[in-house]
Short mmCIF file of C-alpha atoms in Angstrom, two decimals:
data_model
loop_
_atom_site.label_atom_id
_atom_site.label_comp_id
_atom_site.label_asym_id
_atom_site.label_seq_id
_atom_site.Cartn_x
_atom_site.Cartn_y
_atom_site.Cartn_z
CA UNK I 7 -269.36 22.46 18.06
CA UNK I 8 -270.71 22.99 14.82
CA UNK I 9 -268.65 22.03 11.38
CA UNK I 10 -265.78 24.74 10.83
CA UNK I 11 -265.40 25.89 7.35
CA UNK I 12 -261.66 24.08 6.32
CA UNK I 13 -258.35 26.16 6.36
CA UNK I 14 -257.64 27.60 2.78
CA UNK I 15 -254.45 25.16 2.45
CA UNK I 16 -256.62 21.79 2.98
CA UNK I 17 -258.93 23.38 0.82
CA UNK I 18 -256.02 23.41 -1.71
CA UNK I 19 -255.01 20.06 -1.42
CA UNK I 20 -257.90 18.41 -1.38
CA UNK I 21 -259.82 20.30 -4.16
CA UNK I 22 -256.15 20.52 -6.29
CA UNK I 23 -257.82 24.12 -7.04
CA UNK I 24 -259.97 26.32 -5.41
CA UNK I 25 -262.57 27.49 -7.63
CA UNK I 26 -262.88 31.32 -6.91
CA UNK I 27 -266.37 31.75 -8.73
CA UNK I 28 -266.50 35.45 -7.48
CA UNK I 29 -263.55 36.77 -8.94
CA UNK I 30 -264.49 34.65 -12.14
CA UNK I 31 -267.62 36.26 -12.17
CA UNK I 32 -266.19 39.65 -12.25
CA UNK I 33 -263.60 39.13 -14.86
CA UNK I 34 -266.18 37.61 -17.25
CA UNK I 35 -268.44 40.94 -17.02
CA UNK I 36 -264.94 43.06 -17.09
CA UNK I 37 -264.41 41.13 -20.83
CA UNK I 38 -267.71 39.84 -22.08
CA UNK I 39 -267.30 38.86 -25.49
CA UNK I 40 -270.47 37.82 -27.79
CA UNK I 41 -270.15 33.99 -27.62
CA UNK I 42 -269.62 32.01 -31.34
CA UNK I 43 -273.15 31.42 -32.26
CA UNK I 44 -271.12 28.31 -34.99
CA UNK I 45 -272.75 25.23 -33.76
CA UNK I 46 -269.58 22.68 -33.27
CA UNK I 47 -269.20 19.96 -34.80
CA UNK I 48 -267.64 17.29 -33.10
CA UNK I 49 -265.58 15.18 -35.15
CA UNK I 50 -263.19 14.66 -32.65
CA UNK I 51 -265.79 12.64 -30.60
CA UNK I 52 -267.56 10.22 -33.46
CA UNK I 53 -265.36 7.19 -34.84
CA UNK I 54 -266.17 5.04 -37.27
CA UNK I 55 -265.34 0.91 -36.60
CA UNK I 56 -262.47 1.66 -38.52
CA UNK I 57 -261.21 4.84 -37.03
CA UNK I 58 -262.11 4.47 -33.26
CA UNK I 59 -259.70 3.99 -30.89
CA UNK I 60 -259.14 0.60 -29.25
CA UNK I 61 -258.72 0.69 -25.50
CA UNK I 62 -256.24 -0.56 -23.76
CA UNK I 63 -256.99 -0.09 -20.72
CA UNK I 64 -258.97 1.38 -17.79
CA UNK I 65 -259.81 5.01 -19.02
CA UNK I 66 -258.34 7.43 -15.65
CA UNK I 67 -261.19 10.54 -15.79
CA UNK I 68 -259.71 13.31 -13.21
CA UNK I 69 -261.65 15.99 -11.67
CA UNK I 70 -261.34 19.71 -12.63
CA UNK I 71 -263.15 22.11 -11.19
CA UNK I 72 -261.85 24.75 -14.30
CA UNK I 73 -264.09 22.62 -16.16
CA UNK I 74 -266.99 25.05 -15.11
CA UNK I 75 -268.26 27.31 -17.63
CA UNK I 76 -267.07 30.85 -17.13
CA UNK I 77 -270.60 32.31 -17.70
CA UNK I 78 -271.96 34.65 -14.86
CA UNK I 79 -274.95 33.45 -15.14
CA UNK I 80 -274.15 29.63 -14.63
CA UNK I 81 -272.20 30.36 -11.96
CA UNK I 82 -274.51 32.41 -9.84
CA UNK I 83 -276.56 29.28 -10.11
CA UNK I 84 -273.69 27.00 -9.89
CA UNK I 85 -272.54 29.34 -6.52
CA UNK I 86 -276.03 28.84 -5.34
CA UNK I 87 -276.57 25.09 -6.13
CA UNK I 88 -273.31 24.46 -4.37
CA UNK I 89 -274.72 26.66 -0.92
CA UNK I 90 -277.30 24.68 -1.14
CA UNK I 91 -275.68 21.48 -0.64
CA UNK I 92 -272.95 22.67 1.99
CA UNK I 93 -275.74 24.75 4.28
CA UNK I 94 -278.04 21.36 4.30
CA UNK I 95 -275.00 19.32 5.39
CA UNK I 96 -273.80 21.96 7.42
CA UNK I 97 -277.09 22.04 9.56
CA UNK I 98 -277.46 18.66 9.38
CA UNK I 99 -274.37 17.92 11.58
CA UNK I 100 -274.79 20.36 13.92
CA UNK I 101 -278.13 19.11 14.69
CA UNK I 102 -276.91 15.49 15.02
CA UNK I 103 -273.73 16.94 16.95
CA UNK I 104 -276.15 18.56 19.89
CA UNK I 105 -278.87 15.82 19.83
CA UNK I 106 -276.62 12.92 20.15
CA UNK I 107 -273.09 14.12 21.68
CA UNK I 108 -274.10 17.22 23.61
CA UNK I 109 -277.43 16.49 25.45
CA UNK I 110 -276.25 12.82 26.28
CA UNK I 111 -272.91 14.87 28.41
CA UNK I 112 -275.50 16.76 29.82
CA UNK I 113 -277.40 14.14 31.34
CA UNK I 114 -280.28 14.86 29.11
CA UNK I 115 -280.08 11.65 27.42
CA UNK I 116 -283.77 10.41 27.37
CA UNK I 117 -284.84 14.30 26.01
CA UNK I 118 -282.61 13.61 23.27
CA UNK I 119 -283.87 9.76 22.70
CA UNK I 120 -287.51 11.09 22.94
CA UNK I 121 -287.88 12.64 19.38
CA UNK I 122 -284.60 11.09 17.83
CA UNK I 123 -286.90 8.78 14.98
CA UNK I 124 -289.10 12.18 14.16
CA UNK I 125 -285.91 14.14 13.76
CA UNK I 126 -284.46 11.63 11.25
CA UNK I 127 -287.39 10.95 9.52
CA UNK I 128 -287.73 15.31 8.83
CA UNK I 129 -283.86 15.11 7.99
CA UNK I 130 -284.06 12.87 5.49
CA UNK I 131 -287.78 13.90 4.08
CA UNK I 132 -285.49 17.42 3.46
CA UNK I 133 -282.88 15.80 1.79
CA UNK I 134 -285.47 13.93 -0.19
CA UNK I 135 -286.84 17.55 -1.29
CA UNK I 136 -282.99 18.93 -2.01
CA UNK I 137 -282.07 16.24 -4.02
CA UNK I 138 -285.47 16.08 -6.01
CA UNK I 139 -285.43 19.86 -6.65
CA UNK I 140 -281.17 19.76 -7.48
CA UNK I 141 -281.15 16.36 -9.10
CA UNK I 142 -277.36 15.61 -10.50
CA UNK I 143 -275.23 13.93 -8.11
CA UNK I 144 -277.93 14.35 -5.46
CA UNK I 145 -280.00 11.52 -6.86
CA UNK I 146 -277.23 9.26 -6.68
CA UNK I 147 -276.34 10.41 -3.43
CA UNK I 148 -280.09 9.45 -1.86
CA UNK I 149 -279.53 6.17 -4.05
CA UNK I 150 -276.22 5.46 -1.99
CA UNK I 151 -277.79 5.95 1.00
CA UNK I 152 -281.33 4.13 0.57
CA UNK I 153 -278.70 1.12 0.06
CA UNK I 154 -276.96 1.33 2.89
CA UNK I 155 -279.29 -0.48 5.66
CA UNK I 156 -276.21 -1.09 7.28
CA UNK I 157 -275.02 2.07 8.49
CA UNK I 158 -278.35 4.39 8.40
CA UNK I 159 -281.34 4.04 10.44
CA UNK I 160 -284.38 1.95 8.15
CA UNK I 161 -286.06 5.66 8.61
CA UNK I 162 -283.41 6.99 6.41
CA UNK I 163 -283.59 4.54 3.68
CA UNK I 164 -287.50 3.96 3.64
CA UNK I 165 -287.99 7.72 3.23
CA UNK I 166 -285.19 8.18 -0.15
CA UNK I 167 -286.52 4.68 -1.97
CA UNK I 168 -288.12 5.63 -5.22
CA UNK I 169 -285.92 9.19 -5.41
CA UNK I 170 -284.74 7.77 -8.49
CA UNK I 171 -288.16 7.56 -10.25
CA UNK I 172 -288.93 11.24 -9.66
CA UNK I 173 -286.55 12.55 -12.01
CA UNK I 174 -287.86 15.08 -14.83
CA UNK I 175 -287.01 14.13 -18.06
CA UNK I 176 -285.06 17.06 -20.06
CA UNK I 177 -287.08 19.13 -22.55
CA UNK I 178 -286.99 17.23 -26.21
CA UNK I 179 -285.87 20.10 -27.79
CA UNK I 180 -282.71 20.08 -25.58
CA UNK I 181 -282.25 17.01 -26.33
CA UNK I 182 -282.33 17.33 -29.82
CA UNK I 183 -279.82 20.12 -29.72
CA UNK I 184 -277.73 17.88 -27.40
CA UNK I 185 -277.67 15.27 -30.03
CA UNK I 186 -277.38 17.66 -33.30
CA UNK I 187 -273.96 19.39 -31.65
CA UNK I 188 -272.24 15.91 -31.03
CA UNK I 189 -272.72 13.91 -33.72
CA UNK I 190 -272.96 16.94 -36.20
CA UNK I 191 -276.05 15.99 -38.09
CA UNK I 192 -279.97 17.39 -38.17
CA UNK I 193 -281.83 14.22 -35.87
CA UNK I 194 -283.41 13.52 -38.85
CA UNK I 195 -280.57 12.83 -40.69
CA UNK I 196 -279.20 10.58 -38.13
CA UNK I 197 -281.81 8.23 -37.61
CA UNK I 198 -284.95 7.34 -39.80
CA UNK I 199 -287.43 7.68 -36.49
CA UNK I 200 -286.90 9.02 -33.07
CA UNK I 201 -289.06 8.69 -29.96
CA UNK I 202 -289.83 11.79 -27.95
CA UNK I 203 -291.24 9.86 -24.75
CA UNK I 204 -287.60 8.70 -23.00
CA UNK I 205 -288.37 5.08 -22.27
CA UNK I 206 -285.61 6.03 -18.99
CA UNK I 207 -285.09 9.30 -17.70
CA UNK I 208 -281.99 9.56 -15.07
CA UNK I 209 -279.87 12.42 -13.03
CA UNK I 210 -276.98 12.08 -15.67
CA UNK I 211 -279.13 11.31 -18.75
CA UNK I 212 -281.97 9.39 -20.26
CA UNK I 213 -282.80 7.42 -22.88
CA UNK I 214 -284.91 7.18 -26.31
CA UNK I 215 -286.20 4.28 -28.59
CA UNK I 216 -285.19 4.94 -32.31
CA UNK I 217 -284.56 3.02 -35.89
CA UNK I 218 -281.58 3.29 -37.84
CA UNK I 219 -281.28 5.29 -41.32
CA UNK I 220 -281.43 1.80 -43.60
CA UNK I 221 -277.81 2.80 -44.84
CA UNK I 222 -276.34 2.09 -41.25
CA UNK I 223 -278.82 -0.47 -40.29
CA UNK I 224 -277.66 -2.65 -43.55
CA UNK I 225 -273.71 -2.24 -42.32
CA UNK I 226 -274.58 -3.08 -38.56
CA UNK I 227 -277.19 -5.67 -39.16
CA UNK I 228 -280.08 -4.71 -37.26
CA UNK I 229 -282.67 -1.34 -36.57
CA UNK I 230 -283.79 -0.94 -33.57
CA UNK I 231 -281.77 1.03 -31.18
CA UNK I 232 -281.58 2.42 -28.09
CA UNK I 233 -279.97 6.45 -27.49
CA UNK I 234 -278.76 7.35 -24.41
CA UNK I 235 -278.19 11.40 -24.34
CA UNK I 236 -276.50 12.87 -21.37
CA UNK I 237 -278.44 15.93 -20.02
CA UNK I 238 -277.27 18.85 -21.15
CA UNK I 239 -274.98 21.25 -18.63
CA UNK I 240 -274.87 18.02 -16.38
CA UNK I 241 -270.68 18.10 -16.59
CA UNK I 242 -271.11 21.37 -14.80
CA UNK I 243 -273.50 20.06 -12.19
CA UNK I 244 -271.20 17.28 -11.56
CA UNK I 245 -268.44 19.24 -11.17
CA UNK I 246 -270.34 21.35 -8.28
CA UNK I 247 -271.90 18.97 -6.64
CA UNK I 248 -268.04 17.08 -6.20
CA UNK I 249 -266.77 20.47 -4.77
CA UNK I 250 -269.70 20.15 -1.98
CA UNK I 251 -269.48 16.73 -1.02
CA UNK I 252 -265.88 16.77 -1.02
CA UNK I 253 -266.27 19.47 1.62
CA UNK I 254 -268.87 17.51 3.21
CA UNK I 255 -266.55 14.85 3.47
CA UNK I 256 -263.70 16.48 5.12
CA UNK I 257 -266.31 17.34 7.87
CA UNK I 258 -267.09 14.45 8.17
CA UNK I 259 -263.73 13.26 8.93
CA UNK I 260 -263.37 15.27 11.30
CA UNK I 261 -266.16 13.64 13.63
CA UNK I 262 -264.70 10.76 15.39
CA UNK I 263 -268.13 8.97 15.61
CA UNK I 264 -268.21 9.34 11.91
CA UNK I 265 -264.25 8.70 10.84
CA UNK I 266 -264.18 5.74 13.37
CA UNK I 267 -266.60 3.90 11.49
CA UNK I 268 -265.80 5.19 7.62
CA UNK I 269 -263.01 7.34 5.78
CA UNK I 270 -265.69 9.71 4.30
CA UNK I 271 -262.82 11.64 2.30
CA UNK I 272 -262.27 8.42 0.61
CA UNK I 273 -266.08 7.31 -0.16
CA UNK I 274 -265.94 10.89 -1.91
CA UNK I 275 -263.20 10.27 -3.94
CA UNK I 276 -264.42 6.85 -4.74
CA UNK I 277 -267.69 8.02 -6.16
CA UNK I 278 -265.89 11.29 -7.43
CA UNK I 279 -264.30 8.38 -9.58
CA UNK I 280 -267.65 6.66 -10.97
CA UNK I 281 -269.69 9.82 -11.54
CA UNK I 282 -267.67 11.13 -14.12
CA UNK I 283 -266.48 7.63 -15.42
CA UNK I 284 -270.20 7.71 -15.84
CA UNK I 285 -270.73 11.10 -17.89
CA UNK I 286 -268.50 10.19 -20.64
CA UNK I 287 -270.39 8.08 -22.60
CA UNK I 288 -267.15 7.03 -25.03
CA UNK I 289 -266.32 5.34 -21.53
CA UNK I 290 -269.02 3.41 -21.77
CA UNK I 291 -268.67 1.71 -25.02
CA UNK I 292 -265.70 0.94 -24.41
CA UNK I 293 -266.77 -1.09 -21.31
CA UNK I 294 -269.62 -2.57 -23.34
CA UNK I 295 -267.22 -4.42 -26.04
CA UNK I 296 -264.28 -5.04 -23.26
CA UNK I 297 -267.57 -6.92 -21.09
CA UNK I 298 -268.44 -8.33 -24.58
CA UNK I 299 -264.99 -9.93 -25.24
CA UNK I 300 -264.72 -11.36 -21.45
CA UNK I 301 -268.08 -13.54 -22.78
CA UNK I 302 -267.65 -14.14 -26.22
CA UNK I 303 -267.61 -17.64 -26.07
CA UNK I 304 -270.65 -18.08 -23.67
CA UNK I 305 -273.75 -18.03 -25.13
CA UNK I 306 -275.80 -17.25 -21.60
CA UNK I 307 -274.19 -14.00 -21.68
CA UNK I 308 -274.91 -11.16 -24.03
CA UNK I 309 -274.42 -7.31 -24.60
CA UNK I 310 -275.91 -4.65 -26.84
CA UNK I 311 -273.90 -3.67 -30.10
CA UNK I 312 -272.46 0.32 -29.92
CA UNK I 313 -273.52 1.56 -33.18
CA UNK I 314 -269.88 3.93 -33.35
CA UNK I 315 -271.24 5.77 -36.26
CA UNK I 316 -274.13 7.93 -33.89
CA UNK I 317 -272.09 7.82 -30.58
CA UNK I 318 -270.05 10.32 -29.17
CA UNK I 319 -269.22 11.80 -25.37
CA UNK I 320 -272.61 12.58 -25.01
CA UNK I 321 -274.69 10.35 -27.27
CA UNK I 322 -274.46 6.59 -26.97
CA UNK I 323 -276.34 4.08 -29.55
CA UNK I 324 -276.74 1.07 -28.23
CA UNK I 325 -278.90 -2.27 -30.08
CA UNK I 326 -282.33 -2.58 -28.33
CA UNK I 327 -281.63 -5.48 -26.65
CA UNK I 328 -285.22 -5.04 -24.04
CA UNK I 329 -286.44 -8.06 -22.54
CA UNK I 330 -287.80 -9.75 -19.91
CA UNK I 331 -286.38 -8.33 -16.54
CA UNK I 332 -284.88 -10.74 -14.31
CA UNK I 333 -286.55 -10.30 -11.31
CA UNK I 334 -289.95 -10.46 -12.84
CA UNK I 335 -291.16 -14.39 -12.02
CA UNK I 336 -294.21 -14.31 -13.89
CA UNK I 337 -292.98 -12.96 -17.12
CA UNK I 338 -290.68 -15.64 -16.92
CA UNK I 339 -292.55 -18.58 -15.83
CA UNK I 340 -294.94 -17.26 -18.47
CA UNK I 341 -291.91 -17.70 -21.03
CA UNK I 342 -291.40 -21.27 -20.03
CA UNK I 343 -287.80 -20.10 -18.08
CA UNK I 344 -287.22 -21.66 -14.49
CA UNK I 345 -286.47 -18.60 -12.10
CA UNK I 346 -284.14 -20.90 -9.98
CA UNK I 347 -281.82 -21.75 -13.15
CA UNK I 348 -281.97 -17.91 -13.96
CA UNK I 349 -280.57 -17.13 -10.25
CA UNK I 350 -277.70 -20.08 -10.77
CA UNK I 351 -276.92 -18.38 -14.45
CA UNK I 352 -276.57 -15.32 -12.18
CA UNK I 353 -274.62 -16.52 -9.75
CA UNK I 354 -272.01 -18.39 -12.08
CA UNK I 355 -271.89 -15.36 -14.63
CA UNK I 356 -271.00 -12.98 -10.99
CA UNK I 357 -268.73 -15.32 -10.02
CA UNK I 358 -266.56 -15.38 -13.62
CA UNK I 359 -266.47 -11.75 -13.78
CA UNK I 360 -265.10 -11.32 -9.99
CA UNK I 361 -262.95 -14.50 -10.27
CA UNK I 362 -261.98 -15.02 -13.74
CA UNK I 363 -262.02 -12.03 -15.47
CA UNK I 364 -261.31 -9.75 -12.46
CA UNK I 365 -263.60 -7.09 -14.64
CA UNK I 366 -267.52 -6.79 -13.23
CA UNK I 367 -270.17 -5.19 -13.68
CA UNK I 368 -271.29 -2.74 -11.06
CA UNK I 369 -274.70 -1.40 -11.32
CA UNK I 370 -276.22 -4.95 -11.37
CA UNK I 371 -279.82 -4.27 -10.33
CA UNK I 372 -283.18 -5.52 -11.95
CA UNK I 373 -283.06 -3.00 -13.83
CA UNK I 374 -279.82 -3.72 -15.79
CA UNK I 375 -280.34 -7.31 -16.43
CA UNK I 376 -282.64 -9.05 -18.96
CA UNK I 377 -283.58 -12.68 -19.20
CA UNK I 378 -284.08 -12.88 -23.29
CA UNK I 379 -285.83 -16.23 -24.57
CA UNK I 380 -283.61 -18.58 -26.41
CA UNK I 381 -284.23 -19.68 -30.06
CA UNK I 382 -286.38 -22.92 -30.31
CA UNK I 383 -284.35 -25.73 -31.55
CA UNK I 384 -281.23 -24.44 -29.53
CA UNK I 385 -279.42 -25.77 -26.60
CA UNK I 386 -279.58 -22.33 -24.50
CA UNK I 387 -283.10 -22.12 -23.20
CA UNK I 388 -282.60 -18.28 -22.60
CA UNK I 389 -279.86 -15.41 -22.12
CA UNK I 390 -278.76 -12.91 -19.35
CA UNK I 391 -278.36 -9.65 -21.57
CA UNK I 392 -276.31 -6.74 -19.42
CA UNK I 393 -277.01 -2.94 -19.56
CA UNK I 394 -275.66 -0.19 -18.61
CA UNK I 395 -272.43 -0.17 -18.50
CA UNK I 396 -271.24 3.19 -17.09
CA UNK I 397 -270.34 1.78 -13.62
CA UNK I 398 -267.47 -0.99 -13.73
CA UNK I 399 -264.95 -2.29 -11.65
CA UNK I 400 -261.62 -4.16 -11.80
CA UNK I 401 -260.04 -6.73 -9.22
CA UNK I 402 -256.40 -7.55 -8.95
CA UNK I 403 -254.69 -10.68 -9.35
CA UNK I 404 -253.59 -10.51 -5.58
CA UNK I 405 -257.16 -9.76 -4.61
CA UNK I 406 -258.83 -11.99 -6.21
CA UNK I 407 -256.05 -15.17 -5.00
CA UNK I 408 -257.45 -13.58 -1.25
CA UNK I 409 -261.15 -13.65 -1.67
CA UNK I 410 -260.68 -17.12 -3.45
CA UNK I 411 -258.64 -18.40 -0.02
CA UNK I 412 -261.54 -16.42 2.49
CA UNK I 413 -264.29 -18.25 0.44
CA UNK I 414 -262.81 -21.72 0.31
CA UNK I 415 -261.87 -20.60 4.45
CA UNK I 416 -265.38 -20.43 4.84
CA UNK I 417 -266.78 -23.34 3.29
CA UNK I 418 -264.29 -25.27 5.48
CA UNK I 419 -264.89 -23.65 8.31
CA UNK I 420 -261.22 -22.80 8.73
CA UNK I 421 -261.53 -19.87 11.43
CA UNK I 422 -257.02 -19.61 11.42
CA UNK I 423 -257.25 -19.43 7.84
CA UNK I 424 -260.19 -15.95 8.05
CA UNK I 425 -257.11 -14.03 10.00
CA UNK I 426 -254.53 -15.35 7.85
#
């Protein structure tokens, strides 16, 4: 039986609005207005250190599907992006549904056994094209799953490694016009030299070297910088490719073989949660100087400096903090660093943030973690420097007393204590 599209009321709930791009569509060609060619300036998105807010707390990001720009053109692509995305799933489980529930009642067991690693290794080289062509969410969707050796065949996982590194970077000239409309200056203006090449290009956003004007670079107390610029009309994408997977995952859920093993509905939400913590680069400063304050006092652990003054939603300045990355041994022998006191620094600084601070970072890959040198003449023979910071996570007090009482359960080998 092949996925049914859901009723219109569990649409409701679960989507708090159904988007209705058709009669959108038709509305917006009924009144089409000449759109404000006034380039905005957003002041209400650039704080000084004296005027930005101070969090206090988690910021909650919700998902609206009215965020979705009312143009017909972006949402005959948006309409076909997200029957894209729904058709691929859609075939996918019926194809797994008559391979591996209906031949096996059948008696046709070994037929379906026979080609089963050829079948999975097609389904996911076709996802691999989808989310390559789509990019967005997609990426981070083949991501997920490359990571997941637990649950998905090694065919699976082999075939999406590296998705990541085939993302296009954006156009400069977007970018520049992404940049100019936030912080509501000419690029030149803003900073006194800007890379074209993005040193990192990603499915949300990518990022540039660049040098301070000396103005700002006097009041912060360094240059070099690194600007992260979210790819412009991404919010949309995101916004579309939630509405998919959200379906997705109420099909899912409806698959015992699936739903026995995982609440798909709630993975959904879960990453529904991250993705667009993730978009809102304001978010991301914030965790930056909250991480910063949890480690003030240690000096193993370090964090760029937000230069306020050229960030915004969708442009984050960050100090160029690049080093050596930590998983790269001869770089580091080469530095005079032991790798095996790098792993311990590792280990401990994990441990504080799940423990102590009940605030970690979540992204922690190669990738996101420099080993910087330490200054001759010092005490601190080098320094685990964190990046990226779009992807956090928070433990409770109760939570953490429990994984504290497993752990020490397991080190004593107290099998009553596991249950209890």
């Amino acid at each position: 039986m092949t996925p049914t599209r859901p009723c219109r009321r569990a649409e409701r709930s679960l989507l708090k609005r159904p988007l209705r791009w058709r009669s959108r569509a038709r509305k917006s060609r009924r009144n089409a207005r000449p759109r404000c060619s006034t380039r905005r300036v957003a002041s209400c998105t650039r704080f000084s250190p004296r005027t930005r807010p101070v969090p206090t707390g988690p910021i909650r990001l919700t998902f609206s599907p009215d965020a979705i720009d009312s143009n017909p053109r972006n949402i005959r692509a948006l309409r076909a992006r997200y029957r894209r995305i729904t058709r691929f799933a859609s075939l996918a489980l019926a194809q797994s549904w008559w391979f591996e529930l209906v031949l096996p009642q059948l008696g046709l067991r070994k037929l379906a056994a026979r080609g089963r690693i050829r079948r999975i290794q097609k389904l996911a080289r076709r996802f691999h094209v989808l989310a390559a062509d789509l990019g967005g969410l997609m990426i981070k969707v083949g991501q997920f799953l490359s990571s997941r050796l637990d649950v998905l065949p090694v065919e699976i996982t082999r075939e999406l490694e590296g998705l990541q590194d085939e993302v296009a970077p954006e156009p400069f000239a977007s970018i520049v016009a992404q940049m100019e409309n936030e912080l509501g200056l000419p690029l030149e203006r803003s900073f006194e030299w800007f890379d074209e090449s993005p040193i990192a290009a990603a499915s949300l956003g990518q990022a540039h070297r660049a040098r301070l004007s000396p103005g700002i670079a006097a009041e912060v107390g360094f240059t070099d910088v690194v600007v992260k610029v979210l790819r412009p009309g991404i919010e949309e994408i995101v916004q579309v490719d939630l509405v998919a997977l959200r379906r997705v995952g109420l099909w899912l859920s409806r698959v015992k073989l699936v739903s026995r093993r995982a609440d798909a509905p709630a993975l959904v939400e879960e990453f529904a949660t991250t993705s667009l913590e993730e978009i809102d680069y304001i978010n991301e400063a914030s965790n930056v100087e909250r991480f910063a304050r949890i480690f003030v006092d240690d000096p193993r652990i370090a964090t760029p400096d937000v230069v306020w003054e050229r960030s915004a939603r969708r442009v984050l300045t960050l100090s160029d903090v690049t080093a050596i990355k930590i998983n790269d041994v001869p770089a580091l022998l080469a530095a005079g660093i032991d790798p095996n006191a790098v792993a311990a620094e590792l280990a401990r600084a994990t441990f504080q943030q799940i423990f102590v601070a009940g605030y970690f970072h979540a992204d922690p890959h190669p990738g996101n973690i420099f080993v910087t040198p330490g200054t001759p003449g010092t005490d601190v023979d080098f320094t685990l420097t964190y990046i990226d910071f779009g992807m956090m996570g928070e433990i409770s007090t109760e939570l953490r007393d429990g994984l504290q009482q497993f752990i020490f359960a397991v080190v004593g080998r107290d099998a009553r204590a596991w249950v209890l």
